[in-house]
mmCIF file of C-alpha atoms and ligand atoms in Angstrom:
data_model
loop_
_atom_site.group_PDB
_atom_site.id
_atom_site.type_symbol
_atom_site.label_atom_id
_atom_site.label_comp_id
_atom_site.label_asym_id
_atom_site.label_seq_id
_atom_site.Cartn_x
_atom_site.Cartn_y
_atom_site.Cartn_z
ATOM 1 C CA MET A 685 -172.225 5.590 -96.066
ATOM 2 C CA GLY A 686 -168.612 6.257 -95.204
ATOM 3 C CA ARG A 687 -167.340 9.760 -93.895
ATOM 4 C CA GLN A 688 -165.976 12.011 -96.544
ATOM 5 C CA PRO A 689 -162.219 12.705 -96.296
ATOM 6 C CA ARG A 690 -161.690 16.093 -94.654
ATOM 7 C CA LYS A 691 -160.775 18.972 -97.419
ATOM 8 C CA LYS A 692 -156.953 20.122 -97.271
ATOM 9 C CA VAL A 693 -156.495 23.850 -98.624
ATOM 10 C CA TYR A 694 -152.780 24.813 -99.104
ATOM 11 C CA VAL A 695 -152.288 28.636 -97.985
ATOM 12 C CA LEU A 696 -149.487 30.829 -99.235
ATOM 13 C CA TYR A 697 -148.797 34.411 -97.400
ATOM 14 C CA THR A 698 -147.062 36.589 -99.804
ATOM 15 C CA GLY A 699 -147.803 39.865 -97.898
ATOM 16 C CA GLY A 700 -149.910 42.395 -98.331
ATOM 17 C CA THR A 701 -152.218 44.367 -95.555
ATOM 18 C CA ILE A 702 -153.894 41.292 -94.813
ATOM 19 C CA GLY A 703 -150.985 40.164 -92.786
ATOM 20 C CA MET A 704 -149.709 43.635 -91.885
ATOM 21 C CA ALA A 705 -149.464 45.928 -88.796
ATOM 22 C CA GLY A 706 -147.831 49.231 -87.319
ATOM 23 C CA SER A 707 -147.800 52.585 -88.858
ATOM 24 C CA PRO A 708 -147.219 52.777 -91.539
ATOM 25 C CA LEU A 709 -148.425 49.268 -92.076
ATOM 26 C CA LYS A 710 -145.484 46.802 -92.979
ATOM 27 C CA PRO A 711 -145.650 42.924 -93.149
ATOM 28 C CA LEU A 712 -145.706 41.075 -89.999
ATOM 29 C CA SER A 713 -143.048 37.976 -89.732
ATOM 30 C CA PRO A 714 -144.272 34.761 -91.159
ATOM 31 C CA GLU A 715 -144.358 33.350 -87.450
ATOM 32 C CA LYS A 716 -146.607 36.179 -86.101
ATOM 33 C CA PHE A 717 -148.838 36.081 -89.063
ATOM 34 C CA ALA A 718 -149.387 32.232 -88.569
ATOM 35 C CA ALA A 719 -149.953 32.539 -84.892
ATOM 36 C CA LEU A 720 -152.289 35.484 -85.527
ATOM 37 C CA VAL A 721 -154.530 33.473 -87.972
ATOM 38 C CA ALA A 722 -154.523 30.262 -85.660
ATOM 39 C CA SER A 723 -155.913 33.011 -82.987
ATOM 40 C CA GLN A 724 -159.244 33.797 -85.075
ATOM 41 C CA PRO A 725 -162.660 32.536 -84.514
ATOM 42 C CA GLY A 726 -163.074 28.904 -86.092
ATOM 43 C CA PHE A 727 -159.241 28.757 -86.527
ATOM 44 C CA SER A 728 -156.421 26.420 -85.169
ATOM 45 C CA GLN A 729 -153.104 26.046 -85.958
ATOM 46 C CA ASP A 730 -154.026 23.865 -88.753
ATOM 47 C CA THR A 731 -157.971 23.598 -88.919
ATOM 48 C CA LEU A 732 -160.705 26.094 -89.938
ATOM 49 C CA THR A 733 -164.233 25.230 -88.880
ATOM 50 C CA VAL A 734 -166.967 26.438 -91.052
ATOM 51 C CA GLN A 735 -170.714 26.131 -91.094
ATOM 52 C CA LEU A 736 -171.674 25.491 -94.478
ATOM 53 C CA GLU A 737 -174.939 23.373 -94.792
ATOM 54 C CA GLU A 738 -177.818 23.915 -92.090
ATOM 55 C CA ASP A 739 -175.166 25.084 -89.738
ATOM 56 C CA LYS A 740 -173.374 21.790 -89.608
ATOM 57 C CA PRO A 741 -169.835 22.582 -88.934
ATOM 58 C CA THR A 742 -167.395 21.608 -91.343
ATOM 59 C CA VAL A 743 -163.570 20.958 -90.695
ATOM 60 C CA ILE A 744 -161.165 21.946 -93.526
ATOM 61 C CA ASP A 745 -157.426 21.440 -92.863
ATOM 62 C CA TYR A 746 -155.267 24.205 -93.939
ATOM 63 C CA THR A 747 -151.440 24.313 -94.572
ATOM 64 C CA LEU A 748 -149.816 27.780 -94.017
ATOM 65 C CA LYS A 749 -146.468 28.694 -95.252
ATOM 66 C CA SER A 750 -145.157 31.972 -96.149
ATOM 67 C CA PHE A 751 -142.751 33.837 -98.491
ATOM 68 C CA LYS A 752 -139.493 34.147 -96.472
ATOM 69 C CA THR A 753 -139.650 37.894 -96.543
ATOM 70 C CA PRO A 754 -143.462 38.859 -97.225
ATOM 71 C CA LEU A 755 -143.897 41.721 -99.382
ATOM 72 C CA ASP A 756 -146.211 44.627 -99.972
ATOM 73 C CA SER A 757 -147.426 43.773 -102.894
ATOM 74 C CA SER A 758 -146.553 46.849 -104.848
ATOM 75 C CA SER A 759 -142.804 45.500 -105.057
ATOM 76 C CA MET A 760 -143.937 42.267 -106.477
ATOM 77 C CA THR A 761 -142.091 41.597 -109.885
ATOM 78 C CA PRO A 762 -142.675 39.083 -112.725
ATOM 79 C CA GLU A 763 -140.131 36.789 -111.242
ATOM 80 C CA ASP A 764 -142.490 36.679 -107.732
ATOM 81 C CA TRP A 765 -145.461 35.316 -109.910
ATOM 82 C CA VAL A 766 -143.080 32.358 -110.997
ATOM 83 C CA THR A 767 -142.026 31.962 -107.484
ATOM 84 C CA ILE A 768 -145.790 31.909 -106.464
ATOM 85 C CA ALA A 769 -146.481 29.290 -109.482
ATOM 86 C CA GLU A 770 -143.772 27.018 -108.416
ATOM 87 C CA ASP A 771 -144.449 27.138 -104.658
ATOM 88 C CA LEU A 772 -148.541 26.197 -105.424
ATOM 89 C CA LEU A 773 -146.978 23.405 -108.106
ATOM 90 C CA ASP A 774 -144.955 22.019 -105.102
ATOM 91 C CA ASN A 775 -147.697 21.691 -102.743
ATOM 92 C CA TYR A 776 -150.088 20.790 -105.600
ATOM 93 C CA GLU A 777 -150.578 17.224 -104.766
ATOM 94 C CA GLY A 778 -152.716 16.401 -101.316
ATOM 95 C CA PHE A 779 -154.334 19.117 -101.534
ATOM 96 C CA ASP A 780 -158.213 20.214 -102.989
ATOM 97 C CA GLY A 781 -157.338 23.780 -103.375
ATOM 98 C CA LEU A 782 -154.720 26.376 -103.015
ATOM 99 C CA VAL A 783 -154.885 30.104 -101.397
ATOM 100 C CA VAL A 784 -152.725 32.700 -102.056
ATOM 101 C CA LEU A 785 -152.512 35.599 -99.554
ATOM 102 C CA HIS A 786 -151.565 38.730 -101.544
ATOM 103 C CA GLY A 787 -151.622 42.645 -101.360
ATOM 104 C CA THR A 788 -154.345 44.135 -103.397
ATOM 105 C CA ASP A 789 -152.009 46.977 -105.233
ATOM 106 C CA THR A 790 -150.687 44.355 -107.583
ATOM 107 C CA MET A 791 -153.276 41.322 -106.817
ATOM 108 C CA ALA A 792 -155.150 41.617 -110.047
ATOM 109 C CA PHE A 793 -151.906 41.189 -111.769
ATOM 110 C CA THR A 794 -150.540 38.370 -109.942
ATOM 111 C CA ALA A 795 -153.980 36.208 -110.271
ATOM 112 C CA SER A 796 -153.947 37.218 -114.475
ATOM 113 C CA ALA A 797 -150.124 35.698 -114.454
ATOM 114 C CA LEU A 798 -151.215 32.745 -112.711
ATOM 115 C CA SER A 799 -154.009 31.940 -115.064
ATOM 116 C CA PHE A 800 -151.232 31.791 -117.629
ATOM 117 C CA LEU A 801 -148.178 30.451 -115.719
ATOM 118 C CA MET A 802 -149.955 27.335 -114.359
ATOM 119 C CA GLU A 803 -151.177 25.697 -117.487
ATOM 120 C CA GLY A 804 -153.064 22.606 -116.770
ATOM 121 C CA LEU A 805 -154.442 23.668 -113.760
ATOM 122 C CA ASP A 806 -157.145 21.400 -112.396
ATOM 123 C CA LYS A 807 -157.853 22.676 -108.925
ATOM 124 C CA PRO A 808 -159.082 26.007 -107.476
ATOM 125 C CA VAL A 809 -156.673 28.997 -107.062
ATOM 126 C CA VAL A 810 -158.084 31.562 -104.904
ATOM 127 C CA VAL A 811 -156.047 34.914 -104.521
ATOM 128 C CA THR A 812 -157.494 37.274 -101.849
ATOM 129 C CA GLY A 813 -156.115 39.731 -99.405
ATOM 130 C CA SER A 814 -158.105 42.662 -97.553
ATOM 131 C CA GLN A 815 -158.318 46.600 -97.419
ATOM 132 C CA VAL A 816 -157.957 46.319 -93.295
ATOM 133 C CA PRO A 817 -154.923 44.092 -91.562
ATOM 134 C CA LEU A 818 -156.101 41.059 -89.730
ATOM 135 C CA GLN A 819 -154.690 42.336 -86.812
ATOM 136 C CA GLN A 820 -157.411 45.278 -86.509
ATOM 137 C CA THR A 821 -160.553 44.402 -84.962
ATOM 138 C CA ARG A 822 -162.401 46.103 -87.524
ATOM 139 C CA ASN A 823 -161.545 44.169 -90.721
ATOM 140 C CA ASP A 824 -162.400 42.573 -94.125
ATOM 141 C CA ALA A 825 -159.209 40.127 -93.742
ATOM 142 C CA LEU A 826 -160.909 37.409 -91.953
ATOM 143 C CA ARG A 827 -164.005 37.063 -93.655
ATOM 144 C CA ASN A 828 -162.044 37.249 -97.179
ATOM 145 C CA MET A 829 -159.501 34.796 -95.832
ATOM 146 C CA VAL A 830 -162.529 32.197 -94.529
ATOM 147 C CA SER A 831 -164.483 32.539 -97.849
ATOM 148 C CA ALA A 832 -161.087 32.093 -100.024
ATOM 149 C CA ILE A 833 -160.166 28.615 -98.099
ATOM 150 C CA THR A 834 -163.994 27.502 -98.274
ATOM 151 C CA VAL A 835 -164.099 28.228 -102.028
ATOM 152 C CA ALA A 836 -160.644 26.481 -102.953
ATOM 153 C CA ALA A 837 -161.776 23.529 -100.355
ATOM 154 C CA THR A 838 -165.402 23.260 -101.921
ATOM 155 C CA SER A 839 -165.761 24.283 -105.235
ATOM 156 C CA LYS A 840 -165.204 22.979 -108.417
ATOM 157 C CA VAL A 841 -163.651 26.173 -110.173
ATOM 158 C CA PRO A 842 -160.079 24.889 -111.789
ATOM 159 C CA GLU A 843 -159.173 28.301 -112.235
ATOM 160 C CA SER A 844 -157.071 31.077 -111.290
ATOM 161 C CA THR A 845 -159.580 33.173 -109.333
ATOM 162 C CA LEU A 846 -159.773 36.473 -107.051
ATOM 163 C CA LEU A 847 -161.990 36.668 -104.265
ATOM 164 C CA PHE A 848 -162.826 39.468 -102.589
ATOM 165 C CA ASP A 849 -165.763 40.749 -100.455
ATOM 166 C CA THR A 850 -169.069 39.654 -101.961
ATOM 167 C CA LYS A 851 -167.086 38.173 -105.712
ATOM 168 C CA LEU A 852 -165.248 35.496 -106.537
ATOM 169 C CA ILE A 853 -163.935 36.784 -110.312
ATOM 170 C CA ARG A 854 -161.745 35.252 -112.887
ATOM 171 C CA GLY A 855 -158.374 36.278 -111.928
ATOM 172 C CA ASN A 856 -157.566 37.176 -115.531
ATOM 173 C CA ARG A 857 -160.811 39.327 -115.695
ATOM 174 C CA SER A 858 -159.971 41.344 -112.350
ATOM 175 C CA GLU A 859 -159.254 44.664 -111.814
ATOM 176 C CA LYS A 860 -158.790 46.789 -108.478
ATOM 177 C CA VAL A 861 -161.441 49.728 -108.558
ATOM 178 C CA ASN A 862 -161.418 51.227 -105.101
ATOM 179 C CA ALA A 863 -158.461 52.452 -102.527
ATOM 180 C CA SER A 864 -160.791 53.089 -99.894
ATOM 181 C CA PHE A 865 -163.910 51.180 -99.504
ATOM 182 C CA PHE A 866 -164.345 46.872 -99.103
ATOM 183 C CA PRO A 867 -165.687 45.914 -102.341
ATOM 184 C CA ALA A 868 -162.256 46.885 -104.098
ATOM 185 C CA PHE A 869 -162.384 44.557 -107.039
ATOM 186 C CA GLU A 870 -164.688 43.924 -110.148
ATOM 187 C CA SER A 871 -165.008 42.155 -113.272
ATOM 188 C CA PRO A 872 -165.949 44.760 -115.697
ATOM 189 C CA ASN A 873 -166.365 42.742 -118.656
ATOM 190 C CA PHE A 874 -167.061 39.390 -117.376
ATOM 191 C CA THR A 875 -169.974 38.158 -114.959
ATOM 192 C CA PRO A 876 -168.177 37.268 -111.538
ATOM 193 C CA LEU A 877 -167.969 33.411 -111.268
ATOM 194 C CA GLY A 878 -169.429 33.478 -107.608
ATOM 195 C CA LYS A 879 -171.103 35.598 -105.251
ATOM 196 C CA LEU A 880 -170.850 35.197 -101.627
ATOM 197 C CA GLY A 881 -173.546 36.334 -99.182
ATOM 198 C CA ILE A 882 -175.427 34.602 -96.690
ATOM 199 C CA ASP A 883 -174.767 31.468 -99.028
ATOM 200 C CA ILE A 884 -172.051 30.987 -101.687
ATOM 201 C CA HIS A 885 -173.264 30.702 -105.129
ATOM 202 C CA ILE A 886 -171.297 29.675 -108.136
ATOM 203 C CA ASP A 887 -172.432 29.841 -111.619
ATOM 204 C CA ASP A 888 -170.928 26.487 -112.765
ATOM 205 C CA SER A 889 -172.343 27.545 -116.383
ATOM 206 C CA ILE A 890 -169.506 29.921 -116.634
ATOM 207 C CA ILE A 891 -166.367 28.303 -115.356
ATOM 208 C CA GLN A 892 -163.518 27.192 -117.638
ATOM 209 C CA PRO A 893 -163.386 23.440 -118.569
ATOM 210 C CA LEU A 894 -160.961 21.388 -117.137
ATOM 211 C CA PRO A 895 -157.797 20.970 -119.376
ATOM 212 C CA PRO A 896 -157.709 18.080 -121.456
ATOM 213 C CA ALA A 897 -156.912 15.036 -119.437
ATOM 214 C CA GLY A 898 -153.343 14.803 -120.744
ATOM 215 C CA LYS A 899 -152.836 17.906 -119.808
ATOM 216 C CA ARG A 900 -153.573 18.368 -115.759
ATOM 217 C CA LEU A 901 -151.327 19.146 -113.133
ATOM 218 C CA SER A 902 -152.691 16.121 -111.082
ATOM 219 C CA ASN A 903 -150.315 14.014 -113.287
ATOM 220 C CA GLU A 904 -147.007 14.351 -111.754
ATOM 221 C CA GLN A 905 -145.174 14.171 -115.545
ATOM 222 C CA ASN A 906 -147.139 17.408 -116.081
ATOM 223 C CA ARG A 907 -146.032 19.133 -112.911
ATOM 224 C CA LYS A 908 -142.408 18.319 -113.568
ATOM 225 C CA LYS A 909 -142.742 19.498 -117.213
ATOM 226 C CA LEU A 910 -144.270 23.150 -115.910
ATOM 227 C CA SER A 911 -141.724 23.251 -113.223
ATOM 228 C CA SER A 912 -138.728 23.314 -115.559
ATOM 229 C CA SER A 913 -140.467 25.729 -117.776
ATOM 230 C CA LEU A 914 -141.040 27.699 -114.859
ATOM 231 C CA LYS A 915 -137.426 27.664 -113.803
ATOM 232 C CA GLU A 916 -136.702 28.786 -117.354
ATOM 233 C CA TRP A 917 -138.836 31.584 -117.006
ATOM 234 C CA SER A 918 -137.536 32.785 -113.784
ATOM 235 C CA LEU A 919 -134.565 33.251 -115.551
ATOM 236 C CA LYS A 920 -136.126 35.188 -118.350
ATOM 237 C CA TYR A 921 -138.422 37.132 -116.228
ATOM 238 C CA LYS A 922 -135.474 38.835 -114.515
ATOM 239 C CA LYS A 923 -134.754 40.492 -118.060
ATOM 240 C CA PHE A 924 -138.269 40.734 -119.278
ATOM 241 C CA SER A 925 -138.809 43.630 -121.673
ATOM 242 C CA VAL A 926 -142.425 44.544 -121.883
ATOM 243 C CA ILE A 927 -143.914 48.032 -121.414
ATOM 244 C CA SER A 928 -147.424 49.490 -121.192
ATOM 245 C CA LEU A 929 -148.057 52.994 -122.599
ATOM 246 C CA ILE A 930 -150.843 55.174 -121.692
ATOM 247 C CA LEU A 931 -152.035 57.380 -124.403
ATOM 248 C CA PHE A 932 -152.983 61.106 -123.394
ATOM 249 C CA PRO A 933 -154.064 64.081 -125.148
ATOM 250 C CA GLY A 934 -150.716 65.703 -126.841
ATOM 251 C CA ILE A 935 -148.601 62.491 -126.307
ATOM 252 C CA GLN A 936 -145.574 62.850 -128.337
ATOM 253 C CA ALA A 937 -143.803 60.537 -130.713
ATOM 254 C CA SER A 938 -140.201 61.651 -129.106
ATOM 255 C CA MET A 939 -141.763 60.646 -125.832
ATOM 256 C CA VAL A 940 -142.592 57.236 -126.778
ATOM 257 C CA LYS A 941 -139.453 56.914 -128.526
ATOM 258 C CA ALA A 942 -137.459 57.616 -125.862
ATOM 259 C CA ILE A 943 -138.985 54.780 -123.556
ATOM 260 C CA ILE A 944 -138.892 52.062 -126.654
ATOM 261 C CA GLU A 945 -135.278 53.467 -127.406
ATOM 262 C CA GLU A 946 -133.452 53.414 -124.148
ATOM 263 C CA THR A 947 -135.164 50.693 -122.388
ATOM 264 C CA LYS A 948 -132.405 47.816 -121.913
ATOM 265 C CA PRO A 949 -132.633 44.816 -122.692
ATOM 266 C CA GLU A 950 -134.294 45.869 -125.925
ATOM 267 C CA ILE A 951 -138.134 46.122 -125.696
ATOM 268 C CA LYS A 952 -139.992 42.883 -127.061
ATOM 269 C CA GLY A 953 -143.507 44.176 -126.666
ATOM 270 C CA ALA A 954 -145.712 47.294 -125.677
ATOM 271 C CA ILE A 955 -149.168 47.307 -124.441
ATOM 272 C CA ILE A 956 -150.608 50.524 -126.052
ATOM 273 C CA MET A 957 -153.428 51.658 -123.509
ATOM 274 C CA ALA A 958 -155.430 53.769 -126.119
ATOM 275 C CA PHE A 959 -158.917 55.977 -125.966
ATOM 276 C CA GLY A 960 -162.230 54.529 -126.102
ATOM 277 C CA SER A 961 -162.424 51.258 -128.611
ATOM 278 C CA GLY A 962 -158.661 51.462 -129.490
ATOM 279 C CA ASN A 963 -158.186 55.120 -131.009
ATOM 280 C CA ALA A 964 -154.896 56.724 -130.792
ATOM 281 C CA PRO A 965 -154.010 60.726 -131.991
ATOM 282 C CA ALA A 966 -153.663 61.479 -135.744
ATOM 283 C CA ASN A 967 -150.086 62.254 -134.842
ATOM 284 C CA GLN A 968 -148.274 60.710 -137.957
ATOM 285 C CA GLU A 969 -144.772 60.793 -136.526
ATOM 286 C CA LEU A 970 -146.069 58.973 -133.411
ATOM 287 C CA LEU A 971 -147.740 56.297 -135.782
ATOM 288 C CA ASP A 972 -144.675 56.203 -138.268
ATOM 289 C CA TYR A 973 -142.523 55.721 -135.232
ATOM 290 C CA LEU A 974 -144.641 52.975 -134.012
ATOM 291 C CA LYS A 975 -144.491 51.175 -137.490
ATOM 292 C CA VAL A 976 -140.900 51.167 -137.496
ATOM 293 C CA ALA A 977 -140.654 49.671 -133.868
ATOM 294 C CA HIS A 978 -143.063 46.935 -135.225
ATOM 295 C CA GLU A 979 -140.956 46.272 -138.303
ATOM 296 C CA ARG A 980 -138.173 46.032 -135.726
ATOM 297 C CA GLY A 981 -140.005 42.960 -134.113
ATOM 298 C CA ILE A 982 -141.667 44.609 -131.371
ATOM 299 C CA VAL A 983 -145.383 43.405 -130.235
ATOM 300 C CA LEU A 984 -147.931 46.227 -130.449
ATOM 301 C CA VAL A 985 -151.067 45.226 -128.563
ATOM 302 C CA ASP A 986 -154.002 48.036 -128.471
ATOM 303 C CA ILE A 987 -156.575 47.831 -125.263
ATOM 304 C CA THR A 988 -158.821 50.602 -124.102
ATOM 305 C CA GLN A 989 -157.987 52.483 -121.112
ATOM 306 C CA VAL A 990 -161.868 52.654 -120.638
ATOM 307 C CA MET A 991 -162.726 50.172 -117.858
ATOM 308 C CA MET A 992 -165.573 48.592 -119.743
ATOM 309 C CA GLY A 993 -165.806 47.403 -123.467
ATOM 310 C CA SER A 994 -163.785 46.247 -126.524
ATOM 311 C CA VAL A 995 -161.230 47.595 -128.967
ATOM 312 C CA ASN A 996 -162.552 47.622 -132.226
ATOM 313 C CA LEU A 997 -159.373 48.473 -134.949
ATOM 314 C CA ASP A 998 -161.886 49.256 -137.725
ATOM 315 C CA ALA A 999 -164.517 51.246 -136.378
ATOM 316 C CA TYR A 1000 -162.727 54.796 -136.352
ATOM 317 C CA GLN A 1001 -160.126 56.457 -138.668
ATOM 318 C CA SER A 1002 -158.085 56.977 -135.255
ATOM 319 C CA ALA A 1003 -157.442 53.710 -134.376
ATOM 320 C CA SER A 1004 -156.618 52.357 -138.219
ATOM 321 C CA GLY A 1005 -153.508 54.227 -137.816
ATOM 322 C CA LEU A 1006 -152.350 51.826 -135.171
ATOM 323 C CA LYS A 1007 -153.850 49.148 -137.170
ATOM 324 C CA GLU A 1008 -151.601 50.173 -140.079
ATOM 325 C CA ALA A 1009 -148.555 50.241 -137.690
ATOM 326 C CA GLY A 1010 -149.031 46.682 -136.906
ATOM 327 C CA ALA A 1011 -150.712 46.718 -133.637
ATOM 328 C CA VAL A 1012 -153.252 43.783 -132.747
ATOM 329 C CA SER A 1013 -156.438 44.181 -130.899
ATOM 330 C CA GLY A 1014 -156.579 43.104 -127.473
ATOM 331 C CA TYR A 1015 -160.386 42.949 -127.803
ATOM 332 C CA ASP A 1016 -161.679 43.425 -123.893
ATOM 333 C CA MET A 1017 -158.919 42.125 -122.068
ATOM 334 C CA THR A 1018 -157.962 43.825 -118.828
ATOM 335 C CA PRO A 1019 -154.625 45.975 -119.060
ATOM 336 C CA GLU A 1020 -153.492 43.600 -116.023
ATOM 337 C CA ALA A 1021 -154.416 40.414 -118.140
ATOM 338 C CA ALA A 1022 -152.436 41.867 -121.554
ATOM 339 C CA LEU A 1023 -149.542 42.397 -119.520
ATOM 340 C CA THR A 1024 -148.939 39.438 -117.669
ATOM 341 C CA LYS A 1025 -149.883 37.624 -120.899
ATOM 342 C CA LEU A 1026 -147.732 39.392 -122.891
ATOM 343 C CA ILE A 1027 -144.644 38.985 -120.589
ATOM 344 C CA TRP A 1028 -145.117 35.237 -120.283
ATOM 345 C CA LEU A 1029 -145.538 34.866 -124.028
ATOM 346 C CA THR A 1030 -142.662 36.742 -124.664
ATOM 347 C CA GLY A 1031 -140.592 34.654 -122.406
ATOM 348 C CA GLN A 1032 -141.182 31.551 -124.389
ATOM 349 C CA GLY A 1033 -139.141 32.167 -127.367
ATOM 350 C CA HIS A 1034 -141.990 32.464 -129.690
ATOM 351 C CA SER A 1035 -142.061 34.423 -133.315
ATOM 352 C CA GLN A 1036 -143.464 38.413 -133.477
ATOM 353 C CA LYS A 1037 -146.384 36.397 -135.233
ATOM 354 C CA GLU A 1038 -146.548 33.669 -133.024
ATOM 355 C CA ILE A 1039 -146.923 36.097 -130.045
ATOM 356 C CA GLU A 1040 -149.672 38.172 -131.882
ATOM 357 C CA ARG A 1041 -151.417 35.022 -132.747
ATOM 358 C CA GLU A 1042 -151.613 33.586 -129.293
ATOM 359 C CA LEU A 1043 -152.275 37.366 -127.887
ATOM 360 C CA THR A 1044 -155.671 37.539 -129.994
ATOM 361 C CA THR A 1045 -156.739 34.324 -129.070
ATOM 362 C CA ASP A 1046 -158.307 33.552 -125.836
ATOM 363 C CA LEU A 1047 -156.434 31.038 -123.729
ATOM 364 C CA HIS A 1048 -157.868 31.108 -120.193
ATOM 365 C CA GLY A 1049 -160.933 33.220 -120.699
ATOM 366 C CA GLU A 1050 -159.343 36.680 -120.690
ATOM 367 C CA ILE A 1051 -161.065 37.434 -124.044
ATOM 368 C CA THR A 1052 -164.918 37.505 -124.651
ATOM 369 C CA ARG A 1053 -164.736 35.334 -127.975
ATOM 370 C CA GLU A 1054 -168.124 36.292 -128.604
ATOM 371 C CA ILE A 1055 -166.891 40.150 -128.798
ATOM 372 C CA ALA A 1056 -163.400 39.033 -130.898
ATOM 373 C CA GLU A 1057 -165.615 36.832 -133.305
ATOM 374 C CA LYS A 1058 -168.530 39.724 -133.481
ATOM 375 C CA VAL A 1059 -166.056 42.449 -134.280
ATOM 376 C CA ASP A 1060 -163.908 40.492 -136.794
ATOM 377 C CA ALA A 1061 -166.814 39.190 -139.001
ATOM 378 C CA PHE A 1062 -168.572 42.288 -138.849
ATOM 379 C CA TRP A 1063 -165.836 44.285 -140.160
ATOM 380 C CA ASP A 1064 -164.649 41.370 -142.906
ATOM 381 C CA ARG A 1065 -168.183 41.579 -144.272
ATOM 382 C CA ILE A 1066 -167.850 45.142 -144.417
ATOM 383 C CA ALA A 1067 -164.381 44.811 -146.167
ATOM 384 C CA SER A 1068 -165.858 42.092 -148.482
ATOM 385 C CA LYS A 1069 -168.868 44.320 -149.538
ATOM 386 C CA LYS A 1070 -166.121 47.256 -150.106
ATOM 387 C CA ILE A 1071 -164.552 45.301 -152.533
ATOM 388 C CA LYS A 1072 -167.442 43.926 -154.571
ATOM 389 C CA ALA A 1073 -168.721 47.275 -154.952
ATOM 390 C CA GLY A 1074 -165.551 48.575 -156.103
HETATM 391 N N1 LIG B 1808 -149.860 47.848 -100.156
HETATM 392 C C1 LIG B 1808 -150.571 46.882 -100.065
HETATM 393 C C2 LIG B 1808 -150.290 45.887 -101.219
HETATM 394 O O1 LIG B 1808 -150.534 45.707 -102.236
HETATM 395 C C3 LIG B 1808 -152.076 47.136 -100.273
HETATM 396 C C4 LIG B 1808 -153.005 45.976 -99.965
HETATM 397 O O2 LIG B 1808 -152.645 44.688 -99.389
HETATM 398 O O3 LIG B 1808 -154.212 46.404 -99.784
HETATM 399 O O4 LIG B 1808 -149.450 45.161 -100.639
#
């Protein structure tokens, strides 16, 4: 039997703690970071050697490129998500998988955004970073980076994923949950796609299926098409106008009104991070204002500010006010997935109705379809009984 060709992985360093040094921490230059990576155990300038099966060494070729000016991820913008997607697309061919090294602060946003931006993805994209810089002796950076390159090279997970500590998580299900400890990311509403211990276990049964043959990014024409869409979106994202509102006890209509009326360019959509299963205060002035905003064309999405569980717009009277105002349910989407999806959808010139339809549809595993269907079917049944009883 002939030898298998060596696996190839593209690695993009965008910044973040993983490549930082100093006090206070700031990103190393791309050259310094590349030299630091090459000096790590198992690494050379362009190879990583890992023991995968029965201690047999596997050599993976990697190519490391970098943002010209690496960023602390707290300064990332939607335009940067597009820059990352464009770069991954430019380096798609010839690699088995792609890794993005990123700060942890907004990593869940980027991993979510890539799941929507990179339509037709048929290779693994693994986003990772660390809580402690690679430059420090006691770090989580080396393990996360080695695991990410290994998963990108060897796994059949054609999705945007986030790998951190012991978990491989679907990107649009990920949330940062810890600012101080190594297990910093969770997948609150969906089982992790993989667990990383002594061995790496991937649950093949829950991986997103490959896109239809005619839509895959391995095809050059599809890459060209997406590339020109990304250029358009990049311009639109300079002026995107979507907000995220966290409801809190006592929130006043005038506060929400000020944010929506004063923002330029005009707001196109708002994520409402409501209480519990999607509830809002019974503040008629607030609900009336939201209704006016919706009638003016603003998309309103109701998601829960609670970490786990789903919105159910029909469970309590306090949620029906939002529903009457025109809000659609974001079901169990994370705030990061809801926001990035809304920004992505509003950048495409869809009508309000189309955006609302897409938002409530599971596109890339970001909504638990069964939950959405069960919630809707249950309340449809209740509604039909009420009609019959009446
Ligand atoms: N502020 C850093 C960043 O997000 C935090 C980190 O990477 O852990 O870039």
